Short mmCIF file of C-alpha atoms in Angstrom, two decimals:
data_model
loop_
_atom_site.label_atom_id
_atom_site.label_comp_id
_atom_site.label_asym_id
_atom_site.label_seq_id
_atom_site.Cartn_x
_atom_site.Cartn_y
_atom_site.Cartn_z
CA MET A 38 9.09 1.05 29.34
CA THR A 39 9.55 4.77 27.87
CA ALA A 40 10.19 5.77 25.14
CA GLY A 41 14.27 7.28 26.17
CA ASN A 42 15.29 3.97 28.26
CA ARG A 43 13.50 1.84 24.51
CA PRO A 44 16.69 -0.29 23.31
CA GLN A 45 17.49 1.49 19.97
CA GLU A 46 17.06 -1.36 18.21
CA ALA A 47 13.32 -1.19 18.70
CA ARG A 48 13.30 2.45 17.13
CA GLU A 49 14.66 0.66 13.62
CA ARG A 50 11.89 -2.08 14.03
CA VAL A 51 8.49 -1.20 11.78
CA GLY A 52 5.59 -3.32 11.44
CA VAL A 53 4.01 -4.44 8.39
CA VAL A 54 0.06 -5.88 8.54
CA GLY A 55 -0.67 -7.66 6.18
CA ALA A 56 1.57 -9.35 3.89
CA GLY A 57 -0.44 -9.57 0.50
CA THR A 58 0.91 -7.81 -3.20
CA MET A 59 1.73 -4.19 -1.08
CA GLY A 60 2.89 -5.85 2.48
CA SER A 61 5.43 -7.77 0.84
CA GLY A 62 6.58 -5.62 -1.27
CA VAL A 63 7.14 -2.43 1.97
CA ALA A 64 8.20 -5.07 3.97
CA GLN A 65 11.05 -5.90 1.02
CA SER A 66 11.94 -2.05 1.29
CA LEU A 67 12.61 -1.41 4.66
CA ALA A 68 14.39 -4.49 4.90
CA GLN A 69 16.90 -3.28 2.23
CA ALA A 70 17.09 -0.30 3.65
CA GLY A 71 18.17 -1.37 7.31
CA TYR A 72 15.02 -1.25 8.82
CA GLU A 73 14.62 -4.87 11.59
CA VAL A 74 10.28 -5.82 9.88
CA VAL A 75 7.84 -7.63 11.90
CA VAL A 76 5.84 -8.61 9.22
CA VAL A 77 1.78 -10.00 10.78
CA GLU A 78 -0.25 -11.64 8.35
CA PRO A 79 -2.18 -14.58 9.73
CA ASP A 80 -3.09 -16.73 7.34
CA PRO A 81 -0.11 -19.22 7.10
CA ALA A 82 -0.31 -19.60 3.42
CA ALA A 83 -0.05 -15.68 2.55
CA ALA A 84 2.65 -15.71 4.54
CA ASP A 85 4.16 -18.43 2.66
CA ARG A 86 3.43 -16.93 -0.57
CA ALA A 87 4.93 -13.15 1.20
CA ARG A 88 8.47 -14.80 1.56
CA ALA A 89 8.24 -15.96 -2.00
CA ALA A 90 7.24 -12.50 -2.98
CA ILE A 91 10.56 -11.52 -1.42
CA LYS A 92 13.01 -13.69 -1.58
CA ASP A 93 12.26 -13.09 -5.69
CA GLY A 94 11.79 -9.34 -5.21
CA VAL A 95 15.70 -9.38 -3.19
CA ARG A 96 17.02 -11.18 -6.36
CA LEU A 97 15.51 -8.91 -8.61
CA ALA A 98 17.01 -5.45 -6.62
CA ALA A 99 20.21 -7.25 -6.48
CA LEU A 100 20.03 -7.79 -10.65
CA LEU A 101 18.45 -4.42 -11.30
CA GLY A 102 22.06 -3.31 -8.73
CA ARG A 103 20.45 -2.16 -6.48
CA LEU A 104 21.88 -4.42 -3.80
CA GLU A 105 25.40 -5.14 -3.65
CA ARG A 106 26.28 -7.78 -4.35
CA GLY A 107 26.07 -11.40 -1.09
CA THR A 108 23.81 -8.57 0.71
CA ALA A 109 20.38 -10.65 0.03
CA ALA A 110 20.53 -13.00 2.66
CA GLY A 111 20.94 -10.00 5.25
CA VAL A 112 18.12 -8.61 3.88
CA LEU A 113 15.49 -11.58 4.29
CA GLY A 114 17.22 -12.25 7.93
CA ARG A 115 15.66 -8.90 8.63
CA VAL A 116 12.29 -9.72 8.08
CA ARG A 117 10.71 -11.69 11.04
CA TRP A 118 7.17 -13.58 10.76
CA ALA A 119 4.59 -12.94 13.48
CA GLU A 120 0.91 -14.18 13.59
CA GLN A 121 -0.87 -12.16 16.19
CA LEU A 122 -0.41 -8.09 16.28
CA ASP A 123 1.44 -8.76 20.05
CA ALA A 124 4.35 -8.89 17.80
CA LEU A 125 4.65 -5.60 16.79
CA ASP A 126 5.27 -4.37 20.79
CA ASP A 127 8.25 -2.71 20.39
CA VAL A 128 7.86 -1.53 17.02
CA GLY A 129 8.49 2.77 16.04
CA PHE A 130 6.36 2.51 12.89
CA VAL A 131 3.40 0.79 11.72
CA ILE A 132 2.67 0.59 8.80
CA GLU A 133 -0.61 -1.21 7.08
CA CYS A 134 -1.30 -3.30 4.71
CA ALA A 135 -4.85 -4.87 5.61
CA THR A 136 -7.36 -5.98 2.53
CA GLU A 137 -9.28 -2.71 1.87
CA ARG A 138 -12.61 -3.19 3.88
CA GLN A 139 -13.00 -0.51 6.87
CA ASP A 140 -14.23 -2.22 9.01
CA LEU A 141 -10.89 -4.49 9.23
CA LYS A 142 -8.85 -1.47 9.33
CA GLU A 143 -10.41 0.53 12.20
CA LYS A 144 -10.76 -2.84 13.97
CA LEU A 145 -6.99 -2.95 13.27
CA PHE A 146 -5.77 0.38 14.38
CA ALA A 147 -7.82 0.60 17.76
CA GLU A 148 -5.35 -3.44 17.94
CA LEU A 149 -2.57 -1.30 17.07
CA ASP A 150 -3.19 2.08 19.41
CA ARG A 151 -3.12 -0.91 22.05
CA VAL A 152 -0.31 -2.82 21.29
CA THR A 153 2.62 -0.63 20.03
CA PRO A 154 4.57 1.61 22.43
CA PRO A 155 2.30 5.43 23.25
CA GLU A 156 5.59 6.72 21.02
CA ALA A 157 5.59 4.52 17.99
CA VAL A 158 4.13 6.29 14.21
CA LEU A 159 0.90 4.29 12.92
CA ALA A 160 1.02 4.49 8.65
CA SER A 161 -2.26 3.30 6.72
CA CYS A 162 -1.44 2.00 3.35
CA THR A 163 -4.69 2.48 2.00
CA SER A 164 -5.75 3.51 -1.08
CA ALA A 165 -8.98 5.30 -0.35
CA ILE A 166 -10.03 5.15 3.16
CA PRO A 167 -9.39 8.65 4.77
CA ILE A 168 -7.04 8.24 7.68
CA ALA A 169 -8.83 10.51 9.80
CA GLY A 170 -11.32 7.86 10.76
CA LEU A 171 -8.01 5.47 11.28
CA ALA A 172 -6.97 8.12 12.77
CA ALA A 173 -10.55 8.63 15.17
CA ARG A 174 -10.15 4.36 16.77
CA THR A 175 -6.65 5.68 18.27
CA GLU A 176 -5.48 7.40 21.62
CA ARG A 177 -2.77 9.04 18.99
CA PRO A 178 -4.43 11.11 15.84
CA GLY A 179 -1.48 13.01 15.91
CA ARG A 180 0.96 10.05 15.41
CA VAL A 181 -1.15 8.76 12.25
CA LEU A 182 -0.89 9.39 8.45
CA GLY A 183 -1.45 7.70 5.49
CA LEU A 184 1.49 6.13 3.34
CA HIS A 185 0.00 5.03 -0.36
CA VAL A 186 2.59 3.68 -1.39
CA MET A 187 2.63 2.64 -5.46
CA ASN A 188 2.67 -0.89 -6.17
CA PRO A 189 5.09 -2.59 -6.99
CA ALA A 190 6.63 -0.88 -3.89
CA PRO A 191 9.84 -1.49 -4.09
CA LEU A 192 11.11 0.09 -7.28
CA LYS A 193 8.73 3.06 -7.30
CA GLU A 194 10.51 6.33 -5.96
CA THR A 195 7.40 8.31 -4.47
CA VAL A 196 4.66 8.11 -2.30
CA GLU A 197 1.63 9.44 -1.88
CA VAL A 198 1.90 10.92 2.15
CA VAL A 199 -1.28 11.68 3.76
CA ARG A 200 -2.12 14.40 6.35
CA THR A 201 -4.71 14.40 8.81
CA ALA A 202 -5.89 17.41 10.60
CA GLU A 203 -4.41 16.24 13.51
CA THR A 204 -1.28 14.53 11.91
CA SER A 205 1.60 16.45 13.83
CA ASP A 206 5.08 17.61 12.25
CA ASP A 207 7.19 15.20 13.99
CA THR A 208 5.19 12.42 12.83
CA LEU A 209 5.00 14.28 8.99
CA ASP A 210 9.60 14.18 9.38
CA ILE A 211 9.58 10.72 11.32
CA ALA A 212 7.82 9.01 8.02
CA ALA A 213 9.64 11.82 6.02
CA ARG A 214 13.32 10.15 6.97
CA LEU A 215 12.15 7.25 7.01
CA LEU A 216 11.27 6.90 3.26
CA GLU A 217 13.69 8.98 2.55
CA ARG A 218 16.04 5.76 4.02
CA MET A 219 13.97 3.48 2.10
CA GLY A 220 14.75 5.86 -1.60
CA LYS A 221 11.65 7.19 -1.51
CA ARG A 222 10.75 11.01 -1.91
CA GLN A 223 7.13 11.94 -0.34
CA LEU A 224 4.38 14.23 -1.86
CA VAL A 225 2.47 15.60 0.98
CA VAL A 226 -1.69 15.60 -0.13
CA LEU A 227 -4.45 16.38 2.79
CA ASP A 228 -6.76 13.68 3.75
CA GLY A 229 -10.11 13.03 2.14
CA PRO A 230 -11.71 9.69 -0.13
CA GLY A 231 -8.95 8.70 -2.74
CA PHE A 232 -6.80 11.55 -1.29
CA VAL A 233 -5.75 13.07 -4.20
CA ILE A 234 -3.90 9.77 -7.15
CA ASN A 235 -7.15 8.01 -6.42
CA ARG A 236 -9.42 10.68 -6.57
CA VAL A 237 -8.50 10.79 -10.25
CA LEU A 238 -7.10 7.59 -11.17
CA MET A 239 -10.30 5.62 -10.37
CA LEU A 240 -12.57 7.97 -12.51
CA THR A 241 -10.34 7.39 -15.12
CA ILE A 242 -10.08 3.53 -15.21
CA VAL A 243 -14.10 3.42 -15.04
CA GLU A 244 -14.08 5.78 -17.94
CA ALA A 245 -11.93 3.84 -20.14
CA ALA A 246 -13.19 0.00 -19.23
CA ALA A 247 -16.58 1.78 -20.14
CA ALA A 248 -15.06 3.27 -23.62
CA VAL A 249 -14.32 -0.95 -24.18
CA GLY A 250 -17.61 -1.99 -22.67
CA GLU A 251 -19.20 0.13 -25.24
CA GLY A 252 -16.74 -1.07 -28.44
CA LYS A 253 -15.66 2.39 -28.60
CA ALA A 254 -11.89 1.02 -28.62
CA ASP A 255 -10.49 -2.32 -27.20
CA ALA A 256 -7.89 -2.74 -23.91
CA ALA A 257 -4.88 -2.35 -25.95
CA THR A 258 -5.73 0.91 -27.93
CA THR A 259 -7.04 3.01 -25.36
CA ASP A 260 -4.04 2.37 -23.38
CA ALA A 261 -1.88 3.32 -26.34
CA LEU A 262 -3.71 6.71 -27.21
CA PHE A 263 -2.88 7.68 -22.80
CA GLU A 264 0.48 6.05 -23.90
CA GLN A 265 1.76 7.42 -27.40
CA CYS A 266 -0.80 10.96 -27.02
CA LEU A 267 -0.38 11.76 -23.66
CA GLY A 268 2.80 10.15 -22.76
CA HIS A 269 2.20 8.13 -20.12
CA GLN A 270 4.44 5.25 -18.82
CA MET A 271 1.23 3.04 -18.73
CA GLY A 272 -2.13 3.20 -20.19
CA PRO A 273 -4.82 3.36 -17.47
CA LEU A 274 -5.99 -0.08 -18.21
CA ARG A 275 -2.46 -1.79 -17.86
CA THR A 276 -3.03 0.52 -14.12
CA ALA A 277 -5.22 -1.16 -13.12
CA ASP A 278 -4.59 -4.37 -14.25
CA LEU A 279 -0.83 -3.57 -12.13
CA ILE A 280 -3.13 -2.36 -9.49
CA GLY A 281 -5.25 -5.92 -9.31
CA LEU A 282 -8.92 -5.39 -10.29
CA ASP A 283 -10.48 -6.12 -7.26
CA ASN A 284 -8.58 -3.89 -5.42
CA VAL A 285 -9.44 -1.40 -7.95
CA ASP A 286 -13.63 -2.94 -7.52
CA ASP A 287 -13.07 -2.38 -3.60
CA THR A 288 -11.39 1.39 -3.65
CA LEU A 289 -14.25 2.22 -5.97
CA THR A 290 -16.79 0.97 -3.70
CA VAL A 291 -15.03 3.13 -0.71
CA LEU A 292 -14.70 6.35 -2.58
CA ARG A 293 -18.63 5.76 -4.01
CA ALA A 294 -19.92 5.41 -0.04
CA HIS A 295 -17.71 8.41 1.36
CA THR A 296 -18.50 11.10 -1.49
CA GLY A 297 -22.03 10.02 -2.44
CA ASP A 298 -20.59 9.90 -6.04
CA SER A 299 -22.60 7.69 -8.84
CA ARG A 300 -19.57 7.97 -11.59
CA TYR A 301 -16.86 5.90 -8.86
CA THR A 302 -19.49 2.62 -10.01
CA ALA A 303 -17.35 -0.49 -12.26
CA PRO A 304 -18.72 -0.59 -15.35
CA THR A 305 -19.95 -3.99 -16.33
CA VAL A 306 -17.03 -5.11 -18.13
CA LEU A 307 -14.60 -4.89 -15.46
CA ARG A 308 -17.57 -6.48 -12.96
CA GLU A 309 -17.25 -9.35 -15.25
CA LEU A 310 -13.94 -9.50 -15.24
CA VAL A 311 -13.71 -9.65 -11.48
CA ASP A 312 -16.10 -12.09 -10.82
CA ALA A 313 -14.74 -13.95 -13.37
CA GLY A 314 -11.38 -13.81 -11.05
CA HIS A 315 -9.28 -12.14 -13.83
CA PHE A 316 -8.12 -9.32 -11.64
CA GLY A 317 -4.98 -8.71 -13.88
CA ARG A 318 -0.80 -9.23 -13.41
CA LYS A 319 -1.64 -11.55 -10.68
CA THR A 320 -3.65 -14.09 -12.67
CA GLY A 321 -2.44 -13.52 -15.22
CA LYS A 322 -5.44 -12.12 -16.83
CA GLY A 323 -6.87 -8.58 -16.84
CA PHE A 324 -7.80 -6.29 -19.52
CA HIS A 325 -4.78 -7.87 -20.91
CA ASP A 326 -3.24 -11.55 -20.99
CA TYR A 327 -0.34 -12.16 -19.19
CA ALA A 328 -0.15 -15.41 -19.18
#
């Protein structure tokens, strides 16, 4: 079926790959914007957790006045679940939110290129992996870009949009319209390891964690310095806890591999928290206690 003959509802359908914290948040944001969403998650337990997270997120959005009263059921009804990528054969846009592993994402993009319509835009929500490497696994590099959505996705209003040397102007326009409909602004940057945010943020987290590990200050004091002296809404260690310390560790690994810069190495205190399963907010404990 050609783009011209493709039914209108297909162009209104967006795929989300991966139903972790970010994938469920992105799916909720799309559904609230009126899109039909197909979430691909092969793990039934992860899909169940995501369904519950989206239901809770929609309830919160209604309480915050971000949804009209009585529309929650309609939002939830716009999300469809699947276990295989073949379910994305009629979407116009895909946002990949899989685990931060380059080999996995490269394989996914090759498969997405095979199963989705040739005009569909393929976006990655990666936090550090260069987009050009993912685009190279497809036959449509001009239709590939990065959408670095912040966590929690339904509440963050600005997205770091990553353009490669081959990303077309039309692709950027399509992404901009999708984000605008989701109520989000975009800031466009050029491709590279960690883009801009995480190239800088991860070094800040590393140094803040190192200061705690060396006994210079505790986590609360370290974050308070950034919040009270510099006016940051959230200090670097609370930010790390929100991102997930496991995700921070993965991002540092990616940045170190792509840049060769040893500064992107998790300090011992961060590694010990990850090894103990203390990932931050999602587990109830990280640099801070959320119990």
